[in-house]
C-alpha cells in the first residue's frame, strides 16, 4: 500500500511540473516543438544524456551483460562515440540551417535539402516505424518493474506511465520535456548508483573484487568474451560497436541539437559526453550487469538464482527487491519510472512532430498556422502513445531487442541521406530516395526472412546497400541547384564562422 | 565535418579518432583471457575507457585550439 501511495504522490509531482511548464511556455509552434531554440549547455547535456539513457539502460543493458558477459559493453562505447560525432560533425550545421530557415523538424530540413515531398513522407514513415517500438520499450520496462515489486500485471505500469507521458507532453511540449529530463534524470542516477552501492555493501562487503572472485570460481565464462553462448567473438564485438555508433542517427537525439541556444553548445557537449556519460554514468549499468548481478545469481545460497531470456530483463529489480528494504525498492522503481519518462517524453515529442509537421502539415495542409500545428501535434501524441501501448502489451521479444534489433536498424536507414544532405554537396534527391527505399525494403524482408541478412545484425547489410546506392545514384544524377548549395552550405558556413 | 577536413589539424584530429577505433577493434581478440585490473575491471571495459580518453584528449586539443567555428 505504501508503494502505491508513493507512486501516486510521485505521479502528482510530475503532473504539477507539467502544469507549471504549460504556464511558463509561449504558445507558439517553435516554443512547443523546440523549446524556442533556447536550451543552454547545462540543460542540454542532461536533456540529451537522459534522452539516450532509459529503461533500456536500467534493465535491458544489464540483462545482456548478465547473460552474455562483458562483450556487449562495446555497444555503449559505440553509442558514446556516435553521440560525440553527432555534436562534433553534423550537429553544428544542422542546427545552423534549421535556425536560419525556421525548420521545425530534421525531416523537414532534409525535404528542403533534397526538394522532395516523397522523401519527407518515406523518411517520416521509416522513423515512426522505428521509434514507436522504442517508446513501447519504456512503458514495458515500468510494467515489469511494478510486476517485480508489487506483483501487478505489466499492463498496470504501461497505463500508469502512459498517462503521465500524455500530460507532460500535451501540456509542456519540448521545454518541459527537457526540464523533466534534468530533474528525473538526476533521480534516476541517484536510484541507479545508490542501489549499486547499497547492494555491494550488503552482499559483497569486501567490494567488487569479491564479486569478481565469485564469478571466477562459479561462472568464469561471464568474465570473458565470447561469453557463455559464444556470441561475442572479436568480429561480432566490433560490429556491436558499429551498431552503437549509429546513435548519431537516432531522431530523438538529433532533434535535441535543434533546440540549442547557440553554437558554443557544440564545442562543450562532446567533452561532457566523453567524461560524464562515457566514463562515469555508463559505468553504473556495466557494473550492475557484468559484475554484481551475475555474481549474486551464481553465488552459493543466492536469493535470486540464475535466470535467462525475458526473465533476465528484471534481474536488477529482482536483486534489489530481494536484498534491499521495501522502501528502497520503491525508490528504485521511481528511478525506473524517471528513466522511462525522461526518454519516452522526448521520443513522443519527436514522433509527434514528425507526424504533425512532416506528414499532416507538410504534405496535406501546408498553409495552416501555429495553432493548427500545435493541435495536430497533440493529437498525434495520443495516437502514437496508443500504438506504443499496444506493442508494449504484446511484448514479443526481450526488452533489449526493441532498441538493438528494431529501432536502430530503422533509424540507420535515414543516416546516409541525413549525413549526405548536411555534409556532401553532391548528394542528390534521387540518391537519397533510392538508398532510403532500398535499405528499408531490404530491412523489412530481413525481418520476415532472416537468412537474407547473411547472419549479420540487421543494421549492417541494409545500411551498406543503402550507402552504396546513395553514393552511386547521386554521382550518376544531376547535382543539386545553386540555391540548395547556397542555403545548406555557403550560408551555414558564414553563419557558423561569426562570433557566438 | 567539412570545416574539419578542410585544414591539416582537422585531418590529424579525424585520423587520431579513427586510429583509436581501430585500436579498440584490435583489442577484441585478447578478451578471452580472464584478466581483471585492480581486481574487478575487465579488459573490454578498460579498453573502452582508454579509447574514450584518447578521444577526449584529441577533442580538447582540436576543439579549443583549432576548430574553425570555435
mmCIF file of N, CA, C and O in Angstrom, chain A residues 10 14 46-60 134-135 137-142 160-161 164-165 168 177 180-192 252 281-282 317 331-347:
data_model
loop_
_atom_site.group_PDB
_atom_site.id
_atom_site.type_symbol
_atom_site.label_atom_id
_atom_site.label_comp_id
_atom_site.label_asym_id
_atom_site.label_seq_id
_atom_site.Cartn_x
_atom_site.Cartn_y
_atom_site.Cartn_z
ATOM 1 N N UNK A 10 4.297 10.553 -6.419
ATOM 2 C CA UNK A 10 5.339 10.834 -7.419
ATOM 3 C C UNK A 10 4.700 11.297 -8.734
ATOM 4 O O UNK A 10 5.135 12.276 -9.348
ATOM 5 N N UNK A 14 4.979 15.003 -10.793
ATOM 6 C CA UNK A 14 5.319 15.154 -12.214
ATOM 7 C C UNK A 14 4.237 15.945 -12.942
ATOM 8 O O UNK A 14 4.519 16.803 -13.781
ATOM 9 N N UNK A 46 22.077 17.312 -19.883
ATOM 10 C CA UNK A 46 21.269 16.310 -19.180
ATOM 11 C C UNK A 46 20.055 15.903 -20.018
ATOM 12 O O UNK A 46 19.623 14.756 -19.987
ATOM 13 N N UNK A 47 19.527 16.858 -20.764
ATOM 14 C CA UNK A 47 18.416 16.576 -21.679
ATOM 15 C C UNK A 47 18.831 15.467 -22.654
ATOM 16 O O UNK A 47 18.148 14.446 -22.819
ATOM 17 N N UNK A 48 20.005 15.642 -23.258
ATOM 18 C CA UNK A 48 20.477 14.668 -24.245
ATOM 19 C C UNK A 48 20.884 13.355 -23.586
ATOM 20 O O UNK A 48 20.547 12.267 -24.075
ATOM 21 N N UNK A 49 21.590 13.454 -22.452
ATOM 22 C CA UNK A 49 22.058 12.231 -21.781
ATOM 23 C C UNK A 49 20.887 11.348 -21.363
ATOM 24 O O UNK A 49 20.888 10.139 -21.596
ATOM 25 N N UNK A 50 19.865 11.980 -20.774
ATOM 26 C CA UNK A 50 18.759 11.167 -20.282
ATOM 27 C C UNK A 50 17.722 10.873 -21.360
ATOM 28 O O UNK A 50 16.823 10.067 -21.157
ATOM 29 N N UNK A 51 17.851 11.538 -22.524
ATOM 30 C CA UNK A 51 17.041 11.114 -23.673
ATOM 31 C C UNK A 51 17.578 9.787 -24.204
ATOM 32 O O UNK A 51 16.834 8.951 -24.707
ATOM 33 N N UNK A 52 18.893 9.598 -24.090
ATOM 34 C CA UNK A 52 19.503 8.351 -24.550
ATOM 35 C C UNK A 52 19.379 7.269 -23.482
ATOM 36 O O UNK A 52 19.105 6.107 -23.789
ATOM 37 N N UNK A 53 19.606 7.657 -22.227
ATOM 38 C CA UNK A 53 19.648 6.668 -21.146
ATOM 39 C C UNK A 53 18.243 6.435 -20.621
ATOM 40 O O UNK A 53 17.625 7.340 -20.083
ATOM 41 N N UNK A 54 17.787 5.220 -20.758
ATOM 42 C CA UNK A 54 16.374 4.967 -20.480
ATOM 43 C C UNK A 54 16.201 3.705 -19.638
ATOM 44 O O UNK A 54 17.154 3.223 -19.024
ATOM 45 N N UNK A 55 14.993 3.188 -19.655
ATOM 46 C CA UNK A 55 14.733 1.900 -19.023
ATOM 47 C C UNK A 55 15.638 0.841 -19.640
ATOM 48 O O UNK A 55 16.067 -0.110 -18.994
ATOM 49 N N UNK A 56 15.937 1.039 -20.918
ATOM 50 C CA UNK A 56 16.846 0.110 -21.609
ATOM 51 C C UNK A 56 18.178 0.049 -20.863
ATOM 52 O O UNK A 56 18.738 -1.027 -20.647
ATOM 53 N N UNK A 57 18.687 1.210 -20.452
ATOM 54 C CA UNK A 57 19.967 1.259 -19.744
ATOM 55 C C UNK A 57 19.851 0.628 -18.364
ATOM 56 O O UNK A 57 20.796 0.037 -17.862
ATOM 57 N N UNK A 58 18.688 0.778 -17.750
ATOM 58 C CA UNK A 58 18.468 0.301 -16.379
ATOM 59 C C UNK A 58 18.231 -1.212 -16.337
ATOM 60 O O UNK A 58 18.748 -1.903 -15.469
ATOM 61 N N UNK A 59 17.455 -1.713 -17.263
ATOM 62 C CA UNK A 59 17.084 -3.130 -17.228
ATOM 63 C C UNK A 59 17.711 -3.956 -18.357
ATOM 64 O O UNK A 59 18.286 -5.011 -18.119
ATOM 65 N N UNK A 60 17.558 -3.480 -19.607
ATOM 66 C CA UNK A 60 17.903 -4.334 -20.747
ATOM 67 C C UNK A 60 19.409 -4.500 -20.934
ATOM 68 O O UNK A 60 19.889 -5.603 -21.200
ATOM 69 N N UNK A 134 10.320 1.631 -29.697
ATOM 70 C CA UNK A 134 11.274 2.071 -28.667
ATOM 71 C C UNK A 134 10.521 2.779 -27.528
ATOM 72 O O UNK A 134 10.901 2.655 -26.355
ATOM 73 N N UNK A 135 9.460 3.506 -27.862
ATOM 74 C CA UNK A 135 8.636 4.114 -26.802
ATOM 75 C C UNK A 135 7.976 2.996 -25.985
ATOM 76 O O UNK A 135 7.896 3.064 -24.757
ATOM 77 N N UNK A 137 9.172 0.164 -25.367
ATOM 78 C CA UNK A 137 10.209 -0.385 -24.500
ATOM 79 C C UNK A 137 10.186 0.281 -23.125
ATOM 80 O O UNK A 137 10.364 -0.372 -22.091
ATOM 81 N N UNK A 138 9.961 1.598 -23.118
ATOM 82 C CA UNK A 138 9.981 2.352 -21.857
ATOM 83 C C UNK A 138 8.799 1.967 -20.969
ATOM 84 O O UNK A 138 8.965 1.681 -19.786
ATOM 85 N N UNK A 139 7.600 1.954 -21.561
ATOM 86 C CA UNK A 139 6.429 1.655 -20.721
ATOM 87 C C UNK A 139 6.436 0.200 -20.273
ATOM 88 O O UNK A 139 6.032 -0.114 -19.152
ATOM 89 N N UNK A 140 6.937 -0.685 -21.135
ATOM 90 C CA UNK A 140 7.023 -2.089 -20.736
ATOM 91 C C UNK A 140 7.993 -2.253 -19.565
ATOM 92 O O UNK A 140 7.740 -3.040 -18.637
ATOM 93 N N UNK A 141 9.100 -1.502 -19.598
ATOM 94 C CA UNK A 141 10.073 -1.581 -18.506
ATOM 95 C C UNK A 141 9.435 -1.219 -17.173
ATOM 96 O O UNK A 141 9.648 -1.896 -16.164
ATOM 97 N N UNK A 142 8.620 -0.171 -17.164
ATOM 98 C CA UNK A 142 7.929 0.217 -15.932
ATOM 99 C C UNK A 142 6.943 -0.879 -15.527
ATOM 100 O O UNK A 142 6.813 -1.222 -14.343
ATOM 101 N N UNK A 160 0.005 3.401 -16.322
ATOM 102 C CA UNK A 160 0.459 4.456 -15.398
ATOM 103 C C UNK A 160 1.428 5.402 -16.099
ATOM 104 O O UNK A 160 1.251 6.625 -16.094
ATOM 105 N N UNK A 161 2.439 4.833 -16.744
ATOM 106 C CA UNK A 161 3.456 5.671 -17.382
ATOM 107 C C UNK A 161 2.873 6.418 -18.584
ATOM 108 O O UNK A 161 3.225 7.565 -18.853
ATOM 109 N N UNK A 164 1.043 9.550 -17.461
ATOM 110 C CA UNK A 164 1.973 10.631 -17.106
ATOM 111 C C UNK A 164 2.561 11.269 -18.361
ATOM 112 O O UNK A 164 2.671 12.495 -18.467
ATOM 113 N N UNK A 165 2.918 10.436 -19.322
ATOM 114 C CA UNK A 165 3.529 10.950 -20.557
ATOM 115 C C UNK A 165 2.580 11.863 -21.314
ATOM 116 O O UNK A 165 2.971 12.922 -21.818
ATOM 117 N N UNK A 168 2.482 15.281 -19.574
ATOM 118 C CA UNK A 168 3.737 16.044 -19.717
ATOM 119 C C UNK A 168 3.857 16.616 -21.125
ATOM 120 O O UNK A 168 4.114 17.804 -21.319
ATOM 121 N N UNK A 177 9.652 19.007 -21.355
ATOM 122 C CA UNK A 177 10.251 17.688 -21.546
ATOM 123 C C UNK A 177 11.742 17.753 -21.210
ATOM 124 O O UNK A 177 12.283 16.870 -20.541
ATOM 125 N N UNK A 180 12.007 18.200 -17.396
ATOM 126 C CA UNK A 180 11.657 16.934 -16.738
ATOM 127 C C UNK A 180 12.833 15.970 -16.859
ATOM 128 O O UNK A 180 13.163 15.234 -15.926
ATOM 129 N N UNK A 181 13.487 15.996 -18.019
ATOM 130 C CA UNK A 181 14.650 15.130 -18.219
ATOM 131 C C UNK A 181 15.739 15.411 -17.190
ATOM 132 O O UNK A 181 16.356 14.490 -16.663
ATOM 133 N N UNK A 182 15.975 16.681 -16.924
ATOM 134 C CA UNK A 182 17.031 17.035 -15.972
ATOM 135 C C UNK A 182 16.656 16.556 -14.567
ATOM 136 O O UNK A 182 17.430 15.857 -13.902
ATOM 137 N N UNK A 183 15.441 16.891 -14.143
ATOM 138 C CA UNK A 183 15.015 16.552 -12.772
ATOM 139 C C UNK A 183 14.931 15.035 -12.596
ATOM 140 O O UNK A 183 15.514 14.461 -11.661
ATOM 141 N N UNK A 184 14.228 14.383 -13.510
ATOM 142 C CA UNK A 184 14.041 12.937 -13.370
ATOM 143 C C UNK A 184 15.337 12.177 -13.636
ATOM 144 O O UNK A 184 15.575 11.120 -13.059
ATOM 145 N N UNK A 185 16.169 12.726 -14.524
ATOM 146 C CA UNK A 185 17.439 12.072 -14.814
ATOM 147 C C UNK A 185 18.325 12.018 -13.579
ATOM 148 O O UNK A 185 19.010 11.022 -13.329
ATOM 149 N N UNK A 186 18.305 13.077 -12.792
ATOM 150 C CA UNK A 186 19.115 13.084 -11.573
ATOM 151 C C UNK A 186 18.567 12.066 -10.563
ATOM 152 O O UNK A 186 19.322 11.343 -9.920
ATOM 153 N N UNK A 187 17.233 11.969 -10.480
ATOM 154 C CA UNK A 187 16.621 10.964 -9.609
ATOM 155 C C UNK A 187 17.014 9.562 -10.071
ATOM 156 O O UNK A 187 17.365 8.684 -9.265
ATOM 157 N N UNK A 188 16.970 9.381 -11.380
ATOM 158 C CA UNK A 188 17.332 8.103 -11.992
ATOM 159 C C UNK A 188 18.773 7.727 -11.626
ATOM 160 O O UNK A 188 19.074 6.595 -11.206
ATOM 161 N N UNK A 189 19.692 8.708 -11.722
ATOM 162 C CA UNK A 189 21.099 8.435 -11.428
ATOM 163 C C UNK A 189 21.286 8.068 -9.959
ATOM 164 O O UNK A 189 22.010 7.116 -9.633
ATOM 165 N N UNK A 190 20.614 8.815 -9.085
ATOM 166 C CA UNK A 190 20.751 8.541 -7.648
ATOM 167 C C UNK A 190 20.225 7.137 -7.340
ATOM 168 O O UNK A 190 20.858 6.362 -6.603
ATOM 169 N N UNK A 191 19.082 6.774 -7.936
ATOM 170 C CA UNK A 191 18.496 5.449 -7.681
ATOM 171 C C UNK A 191 19.400 4.342 -8.217
ATOM 172 O O UNK A 191 19.620 3.319 -7.557
ATOM 173 N N UNK A 192 19.933 4.569 -9.390
ATOM 174 C CA UNK A 192 20.746 3.545 -10.047
ATOM 175 C C UNK A 192 22.074 3.350 -9.309
ATOM 176 O O UNK A 192 22.470 2.234 -8.974
ATOM 177 N N UNK A 252 15.375 11.200 -31.911
ATOM 178 C CA UNK A 252 15.113 11.942 -30.674
ATOM 179 C C UNK A 252 16.394 12.536 -30.105
ATOM 180 O O UNK A 252 16.331 13.418 -29.250
ATOM 181 N N UNK A 281 28.748 7.778 -16.035
ATOM 182 C CA UNK A 281 27.372 7.283 -15.937
ATOM 183 C C UNK A 281 27.216 5.836 -16.416
ATOM 184 O O UNK A 281 26.613 5.002 -15.735
ATOM 185 N N UNK A 282 27.767 5.527 -17.594
ATOM 186 C CA UNK A 282 27.548 4.178 -18.142
ATOM 187 C C UNK A 282 28.359 3.093 -17.438
ATOM 188 O O UNK A 282 28.203 1.910 -17.733
ATOM 189 N N UNK A 317 16.005 -5.445 -10.868
ATOM 190 C CA UNK A 317 14.906 -5.187 -9.931
ATOM 191 C C UNK A 317 14.696 -6.369 -8.982
ATOM 192 O O UNK A 317 14.425 -6.182 -7.797
ATOM 193 N N UNK A 331 11.798 3.289 -4.071
ATOM 194 C CA UNK A 331 12.595 4.423 -4.544
ATOM 195 C C UNK A 331 13.245 4.102 -5.897
ATOM 196 O O UNK A 331 13.240 4.924 -6.823
ATOM 197 N N UNK A 332 13.763 2.878 -6.011
ATOM 198 C CA UNK A 332 14.400 2.488 -7.280
ATOM 199 C C UNK A 332 13.356 2.428 -8.396
ATOM 200 O O UNK A 332 13.627 2.825 -9.532
ATOM 201 N N UNK A 333 12.160 1.955 -8.057
ATOM 202 C CA UNK A 333 11.117 1.917 -9.096
ATOM 203 C C UNK A 333 10.798 3.338 -9.583
ATOM 204 O O UNK A 333 10.562 3.550 -10.770
ATOM 205 N N UNK A 334 10.836 4.291 -8.662
ATOM 206 C CA UNK A 334 10.658 5.696 -9.089
ATOM 207 C C UNK A 334 11.779 6.088 -10.040
ATOM 208 O O UNK A 334 11.554 6.825 -11.009
ATOM 209 N N UNK A 335 12.987 5.611 -9.757
ATOM 210 C CA UNK A 335 14.112 5.872 -10.659
ATOM 211 C C UNK A 335 13.859 5.282 -12.036
ATOM 212 O O UNK A 335 14.152 5.907 -13.057
ATOM 213 N N UNK A 336 13.283 4.069 -12.062
ATOM 214 C CA UNK A 336 12.967 3.431 -13.349
ATOM 215 C C UNK A 336 11.908 4.241 -14.089
ATOM 216 O O UNK A 336 12.011 4.471 -15.305
ATOM 217 N N UNK A 337 10.898 4.687 -13.339
ATOM 218 C CA UNK A 337 9.843 5.497 -13.963
ATOM 219 C C UNK A 337 10.453 6.794 -14.499
ATOM 220 O O UNK A 337 10.132 7.239 -15.610
ATOM 221 N N UNK A 338 11.364 7.380 -13.715
ATOM 222 C CA UNK A 338 12.046 8.606 -14.161
ATOM 223 C C UNK A 338 12.816 8.338 -15.445
ATOM 224 O O UNK A 338 12.783 9.144 -16.388
ATOM 225 N N UNK A 339 13.505 7.199 -15.486
ATOM 226 C CA UNK A 339 14.280 6.843 -16.690
ATOM 227 C C UNK A 339 13.359 6.695 -17.891
ATOM 228 O O UNK A 339 13.665 7.163 -18.992
ATOM 229 N N UNK A 340 12.214 6.048 -17.661
ATOM 230 C CA UNK A 340 11.267 5.822 -18.761
ATOM 231 C C UNK A 340 10.702 7.139 -19.271
ATOM 232 O O UNK A 340 10.665 7.393 -20.479
ATOM 233 N N UNK A 341 10.284 7.986 -18.327
ATOM 234 C CA UNK A 341 9.662 9.250 -18.739
ATOM 235 C C UNK A 341 10.668 10.135 -19.453
ATOM 236 O O UNK A 341 10.371 10.748 -20.482
ATOM 237 N N UNK A 342 11.914 10.192 -18.920
ATOM 238 C CA UNK A 342 12.896 11.120 -19.477
ATOM 239 C C UNK A 342 13.214 10.777 -20.932
ATOM 240 O O UNK A 342 13.530 11.660 -21.718
ATOM 241 N N UNK A 343 13.133 9.519 -21.285
ATOM 242 C CA UNK A 343 13.401 9.157 -22.680
ATOM 243 C C UNK A 343 12.121 9.181 -23.514
ATOM 244 O O UNK A 343 12.087 9.753 -24.612
ATOM 245 N N UNK A 344 11.081 8.556 -22.978
ATOM 246 C CA UNK A 344 9.856 8.412 -23.772
ATOM 247 C C UNK A 344 9.228 9.767 -24.105
ATOM 248 O O UNK A 344 8.640 9.931 -25.183
ATOM 249 N N UNK A 345 9.359 10.745 -23.204
ATOM 250 C CA UNK A 345 8.762 12.053 -23.483
ATOM 251 C C UNK A 345 9.419 12.692 -24.707
ATOM 252 O O UNK A 345 8.733 13.266 -25.563
ATOM 253 N N UNK A 346 10.747 12.594 -24.801
ATOM 254 C CA UNK A 346 11.438 13.162 -25.970
ATOM 255 C C UNK A 346 11.064 12.382 -27.233
ATOM 256 O O UNK A 346 10.843 12.974 -28.305
ATOM 257 N N UNK A 347 11.020 11.064 -27.092
ATOM 258 C CA UNK A 347 10.659 10.243 -28.256
ATOM 259 C C UNK A 347 9.244 10.565 -28.728
ATOM 260 O O UNK A 347 8.975 10.655 -29.929
#
